[in-house]
């Protein structure tokens, strides 16, 4: 197991992944769909990922390809994929 990544970098990646999938994590928090503990757990899970550069490249490609991110599915190795998809699909 490798050391956890820098918290703020992974917070940013998580927010970008949410945006790419059409999930506003701040709004989800304010609506009570995720707790502070849920959010912290998602960040910690992201910090444990051993491929943050791959994530950044995927997110950059999504943003370039569409102008405004709107991916249907997240990067396959995303440790928060299921939670983000649940937040997105549960709010529709």
Tab-separated table of N, CA and C in Angstrom:
chain	number	residue	atom	x	y	z
A	1	UNK	N	0.856	-1.186	0.000
A	1	UNK	CA	0.000	0.000	0.000
A	1	UNK	C	0.897	1.244	0.000
A	2	UNK	N	0.530	2.211	-0.769
A	2	UNK	CA	1.303	3.451	-0.852
A	2	UNK	C	0.738	4.498	0.108
A	3	UNK	N	1.510	5.546	0.392
A	3	UNK	CA	1.007	6.611	1.281
A	3	UNK	C	-0.192	7.320	0.646
A	4	UNK	N	-1.059	7.833	1.483
A	4	UNK	CA	-2.212	8.586	0.983
A	4	UNK	C	-1.740	9.858	0.294
A	5	UNK	N	-2.470	10.251	-0.747
A	5	UNK	CA	-2.155	11.470	-1.473
A	5	UNK	C	-2.542	12.717	-0.684
A	6	UNK	N	-2.115	13.846	-1.191
A	6	UNK	CA	-2.353	15.146	-0.554
A	6	UNK	C	-3.856	15.451	-0.559
A	7	UNK	N	-4.440	15.763	0.603
A	7	UNK	CA	-5.893	15.929	0.708
A	7	UNK	C	-6.501	16.946	-0.258
A	8	UNK	N	-5.925	18.116	-0.377
A	8	UNK	CA	-6.531	19.147	-1.228
A	8	UNK	C	-6.503	18.762	-2.708
A	9	UNK	N	-5.462	18.089	-3.147
A	9	UNK	CA	-5.401	17.642	-4.537
A	9	UNK	C	-6.511	16.638	-4.826
A	10	UNK	N	-6.745	15.753	-3.875
A	10	UNK	CA	-7.778	14.736	-4.081
A	10	UNK	C	-9.178	15.305	-3.897
A	11	UNK	N	-9.332	16.293	-3.044
A	11	UNK	CA	-10.610	16.994	-2.955
A	11	UNK	C	-10.944	17.602	-4.310
A	12	UNK	N	-9.948	18.211	-4.941
A	12	UNK	CA	-10.144	18.818	-6.250
A	12	UNK	C	-10.484	17.749	-7.299
A	13	UNK	N	-9.763	16.632	-7.288
A	13	UNK	CA	-10.065	15.550	-8.236
A	13	UNK	C	-11.474	15.015	-8.027
A	14	UNK	N	-11.865	14.829	-6.785
A	14	UNK	CA	-13.205	14.327	-6.485
A	14	UNK	C	-14.274	15.300	-6.974
A	15	UNK	N	-14.059	16.582	-6.742
A	15	UNK	CA	-15.017	17.590	-7.212
A	15	UNK	C	-15.105	17.585	-8.734
A	16	UNK	N	-13.949	17.469	-9.406
A	16	UNK	CA	-13.937	17.418	-10.874
A	16	UNK	C	-14.644	16.166	-11.390
A	17	UNK	N	-14.418	15.032	-10.732
A	17	UNK	CA	-15.074	13.789	-11.158
A	17	UNK	C	-16.580	13.927	-10.980
A	18	UNK	N	-16.991	14.495	-9.847
A	18	UNK	CA	-18.418	14.724	-9.648
A	18	UNK	C	-18.991	15.607	-10.738
A	19	UNK	N	-18.309	16.689	-11.047
A	19	UNK	CA	-18.771	17.608	-12.080
A	19	UNK	C	-18.847	16.908	-13.432
A	20	UNK	N	-17.842	16.091	-13.740
A	20	UNK	CA	-17.830	15.366	-15.019
A	20	UNK	C	-19.034	14.436	-15.142
A	21	UNK	N	-19.527	13.969	-13.998
A	21	UNK	CA	-20.670	13.058	-13.990
A	21	UNK	C	-21.996	13.766	-13.734
A	22	UNK	N	-21.947	15.074	-13.563
A	22	UNK	CA	-23.172	15.826	-13.306
A	22	UNK	C	-23.592	15.817	-11.847
A	23	UNK	N	-22.629	15.637	-10.938
A	23	UNK	CA	-22.906	15.621	-9.499
A	23	UNK	C	-22.220	16.812	-8.850
A	24	UNK	N	-23.000	17.648	-8.197
A	24	UNK	CA	-22.454	18.767	-7.437
A	24	UNK	C	-22.388	18.318	-5.979
A	25	UNK	N	-21.191	17.987	-5.522
A	25	UNK	CA	-21.042	17.455	-4.169
A	25	UNK	C	-21.410	18.471	-3.097
A	26	UNK	N	-21.155	19.732	-3.350
A	26	UNK	CA	-21.532	20.762	-2.376
A	26	UNK	C	-23.048	20.798	-2.226
A	27	UNK	N	-23.753	20.762	-3.340
A	27	UNK	CA	-25.219	20.741	-3.284
A	27	UNK	C	-25.724	19.476	-2.603
A	28	UNK	N	-25.100	18.340	-2.922
A	28	UNK	CA	-25.507	17.078	-2.299
A	28	UNK	C	-25.341	17.153	-0.781
A	29	UNK	N	-24.277	17.803	-0.341
A	29	UNK	CA	-24.054	17.977	1.096
A	29	UNK	C	-25.136	18.875	1.695
A	30	UNK	N	-25.428	19.988	1.034
A	30	UNK	CA	-26.436	20.914	1.554
A	30	UNK	C	-27.837	20.307	1.556
A	31	UNK	N	-28.102	19.408	0.620
A	31	UNK	CA	-29.408	18.734	0.582
A	31	UNK	C	-29.477	17.560	1.561
A	32	UNK	N	-28.357	17.250	2.209
A	32	UNK	CA	-28.330	16.152	3.164
A	32	UNK	C	-28.150	14.782	2.530
A	33	UNK	N	-27.774	14.744	1.256
A	33	UNK	CA	-27.576	13.469	0.571
A	33	UNK	C	-26.257	12.814	0.963
A	34	UNK	N	-25.303	13.619	1.393
A	34	UNK	CA	-24.057	13.099	1.944
A	34	UNK	C	-23.748	13.883	3.222
A	35	UNK	N	-23.180	13.184	4.164
A	35	UNK	CA	-22.791	13.824	5.426
A	35	UNK	C	-21.338	14.268	5.331
A	36	UNK	N	-20.897	14.999	6.334
A	36	UNK	CA	-19.484	15.380	6.387
A	36	UNK	C	-18.612	14.131	6.441
A	37	UNK	N	-19.077	13.113	7.137
A	37	UNK	CA	-18.332	11.857	7.223
A	37	UNK	C	-18.280	11.154	5.873
A	38	UNK	N	-19.398	11.176	5.131
A	38	UNK	CA	-19.420	10.586	3.790
A	38	UNK	C	-18.405	11.286	2.896
A	39	UNK	N	-18.433	12.608	2.924
A	39	UNK	CA	-17.541	13.399	2.084
A	39	UNK	C	-16.080	13.124	2.445
A	40	UNK	N	-15.785	13.105	3.744
A	40	UNK	CA	-14.421	12.812	4.191
A	40	UNK	C	-13.999	11.407	3.761
A	41	UNK	N	-14.915	10.460	3.837
A	41	UNK	CA	-14.622	9.099	3.410
A	41	UNK	C	-14.336	9.017	1.918
A	42	UNK	N	-15.071	9.782	1.131
A	42	UNK	CA	-14.841	9.806	-0.318
A	42	UNK	C	-13.471	10.396	-0.621
A	43	UNK	N	-13.102	11.439	0.083
A	43	UNK	CA	-11.784	12.055	-0.130
A	43	UNK	C	-10.686	11.074	0.281
A	44	UNK	N	-10.860	10.417	1.416
A	44	UNK	CA	-9.855	9.449	1.862
A	44	UNK	C	-9.728	8.308	0.862
A	45	UNK	N	-10.857	7.849	0.345
A	45	UNK	CA	-10.821	6.797	-0.668
A	45	UNK	C	-10.059	7.265	-1.904
A	46	UNK	N	-10.312	8.474	-2.328
A	46	UNK	CA	-9.609	9.054	-3.473
A	46	UNK	C	-8.113	9.166	-3.168
A	47	UNK	N	-7.790	9.588	-1.976
A	47	UNK	CA	-6.380	9.735	-1.577
A	47	UNK	C	-5.641	8.410	-1.639
A	48	UNK	N	-6.350	7.303	-1.462
A	48	UNK	CA	-5.744	5.985	-1.501
A	48	UNK	C	-5.516	5.457	-2.905
A	49	UNK	N	-6.027	6.139	-3.899
A	49	UNK	CA	-5.874	5.712	-5.288
A	49	UNK	C	-4.411	5.818	-5.707
A	50	UNK	N	-3.963	4.821	-6.457
A	50	UNK	CA	-2.577	4.861	-6.923
A	50	UNK	C	-2.457	5.363	-8.358
A	51	UNK	N	-3.534	5.935	-8.897
A	51	UNK	CA	-3.503	6.416	-10.282
A	51	UNK	C	-4.082	7.821	-10.444
A	52	UNK	N	-3.721	8.788	-9.581
A	52	UNK	CA	-4.320	10.117	-9.717
A	52	UNK	C	-3.950	10.810	-11.034
A	53	UNK	N	-2.787	10.511	-11.587
A	53	UNK	CA	-2.422	11.128	-12.869
A	53	UNK	C	-3.322	10.633	-13.987
A	54	UNK	N	-3.676	9.357	-13.948
A	54	UNK	CA	-4.612	8.818	-14.933
A	54	UNK	C	-5.970	9.485	-14.804
A	55	UNK	N	-6.376	9.741	-13.589
A	55	UNK	CA	-7.636	10.425	-13.328
A	55	UNK	C	-7.590	11.841	-13.903
A	56	UNK	N	-6.510	12.552	-13.631
A	56	UNK	CA	-6.373	13.923	-14.168
A	56	UNK	C	-6.435	13.927	-15.687
A	57	UNK	N	-5.728	12.988	-16.326
A	57	UNK	CA	-5.752	12.922	-17.793
A	57	UNK	C	-7.152	12.632	-18.311
A	58	UNK	N	-7.862	11.700	-17.646
A	58	UNK	CA	-9.213	11.360	-18.062
A	58	UNK	C	-10.136	12.570	-17.912
A	59	UNK	N	-10.030	13.251	-16.787
A	59	UNK	CA	-10.858	14.436	-16.563
A	59	UNK	C	-10.538	15.534	-17.570
A	60	UNK	N	-9.259	15.751	-17.850
A	60	UNK	CA	-8.869	16.747	-18.854
A	60	UNK	C	-9.458	16.394	-20.210
A	61	UNK	N	-9.391	15.114	-20.574
A	61	UNK	CA	-9.932	14.675	-21.863
A	61	UNK	C	-11.447	14.871	-21.914
A	62	UNK	N	-12.134	14.586	-20.811
A	62	UNK	CA	-13.592	14.792	-20.765
A	62	UNK	C	-13.928	16.260	-20.976
A	63	UNK	N	-13.169	17.123	-20.316
A	63	UNK	CA	-13.436	18.556	-20.423
A	63	UNK	C	-13.134	19.077	-21.828
A	64	UNK	N	-12.071	18.594	-22.445
A	64	UNK	CA	-11.739	19.024	-23.812
A	64	UNK	C	-12.761	18.501	-24.814
A	65	UNK	N	-13.188	17.270	-24.637
A	65	UNK	CA	-14.091	16.637	-25.596
A	65	UNK	C	-15.480	17.257	-25.604
A	66	UNK	N	-15.920	17.704	-24.486
A	66	UNK	CA	-17.303	18.180	-24.393
A	66	UNK	C	-17.429	19.655	-24.056
A	67	UNK	N	-16.359	20.311	-23.768
A	67	UNK	CA	-16.451	21.706	-23.346
A	67	UNK	C	-16.934	21.789	-21.913
A	68	UNK	N	-18.141	21.324	-21.678
A	68	UNK	CA	-18.688	21.240	-20.320
A	68	UNK	C	-18.785	19.760	-19.979
A	69	UNK	N	-18.089	19.288	-18.958
A	69	UNK	CA	-18.068	17.862	-18.647
A	69	UNK	C	-19.445	17.275	-18.441
A	70	UNK	N	-19.640	16.084	-18.998
A	70	UNK	CA	-20.913	15.384	-18.820
A	70	UNK	C	-20.739	13.908	-19.149
A	71	UNK	N	-19.793	13.258	-18.537
A	71	UNK	CA	-19.532	11.843	-18.778
A	71	UNK	C	-20.697	11.010	-18.273
A	72	UNK	N	-20.961	9.909	-18.946
A	72	UNK	CA	-22.008	8.994	-18.526
A	72	UNK	C	-21.491	8.079	-17.425
A	73	UNK	N	-20.253	7.591	-17.579
A	73	UNK	CA	-19.626	6.712	-16.601
A	73	UNK	C	-18.275	7.266	-16.198
A	74	UNK	N	-17.888	7.070	-14.940
A	74	UNK	CA	-16.581	7.558	-14.497
A	74	UNK	C	-15.458	6.650	-14.970
A	75	UNK	N	-14.259	7.108	-14.791
A	75	UNK	CA	-13.072	6.312	-15.037
A	75	UNK	C	-13.217	4.993	-14.286
A	76	UNK	N	-12.963	3.880	-14.954
A	76	UNK	CA	-13.201	2.562	-14.382
A	76	UNK	C	-12.549	2.303	-13.048
A	77	UNK	N	-11.394	2.880	-12.807
A	77	UNK	CA	-10.683	2.617	-11.552
A	77	UNK	C	-11.060	3.573	-10.436
A	78	UNK	N	-12.008	4.458	-10.652
A	78	UNK	CA	-12.387	5.435	-9.631
A	78	UNK	C	-12.990	4.721	-8.420
A	79	UNK	N	-12.387	4.939	-7.263
A	79	UNK	CA	-12.860	4.296	-6.036
A	79	UNK	C	-14.188	4.868	-5.547
A	80	UNK	N	-14.587	6.010	-6.089
A	80	UNK	CA	-15.850	6.638	-5.696
A	80	UNK	C	-16.920	6.520	-6.773
A	81	UNK	N	-16.669	5.725	-7.792
A	81	UNK	CA	-17.591	5.629	-8.920
A	81	UNK	C	-19.011	5.277	-8.484
A	82	UNK	N	-19.149	4.237	-7.701
A	82	UNK	CA	-20.490	3.787	-7.305
A	82	UNK	C	-21.227	4.868	-6.525
A	83	UNK	N	-20.553	5.511	-5.609
A	83	UNK	CA	-21.191	6.557	-4.792
A	83	UNK	C	-21.602	7.755	-5.657
A	84	UNK	N	-20.713	8.163	-6.572
A	84	UNK	CA	-21.036	9.303	-7.440
A	84	UNK	C	-22.206	8.981	-8.362
A	85	UNK	N	-22.229	7.778	-8.913
A	85	UNK	CA	-23.344	7.393	-9.780
A	85	UNK	C	-24.646	7.304	-8.996
A	86	UNK	N	-24.570	6.812	-7.762
A	86	UNK	CA	-25.755	6.775	-6.921
A	86	UNK	C	-26.288	8.181	-6.646
A	87	UNK	N	-25.389	9.103	-6.338
A	87	UNK	CA	-25.815	10.483	-6.091
A	87	UNK	C	-26.437	11.085	-7.349
A	88	UNK	N	-25.831	10.825	-8.487
A	88	UNK	CA	-26.361	11.372	-9.733
A	88	UNK	C	-27.699	10.765	-10.087
A	89	UNK	N	-27.771	9.448	-10.085
A	89	UNK	CA	-28.977	8.780	-10.550
A	89	UNK	C	-30.112	8.820	-9.529
A	90	UNK	N	-29.758	8.967	-8.256
A	90	UNK	CA	-30.779	9.083	-7.225
A	90	UNK	C	-31.451	10.426	-7.189
A	91	UNK	N	-30.788	11.434	-7.798
A	91	UNK	CA	-31.345	12.786	-7.777
A	91	UNK	C	-32.193	13.086	-9.006
A	92	UNK	N	-32.339	12.114	-9.895
A	92	UNK	CA	-33.127	12.338	-11.118
A	92	UNK	C	-34.528	11.827	-10.978
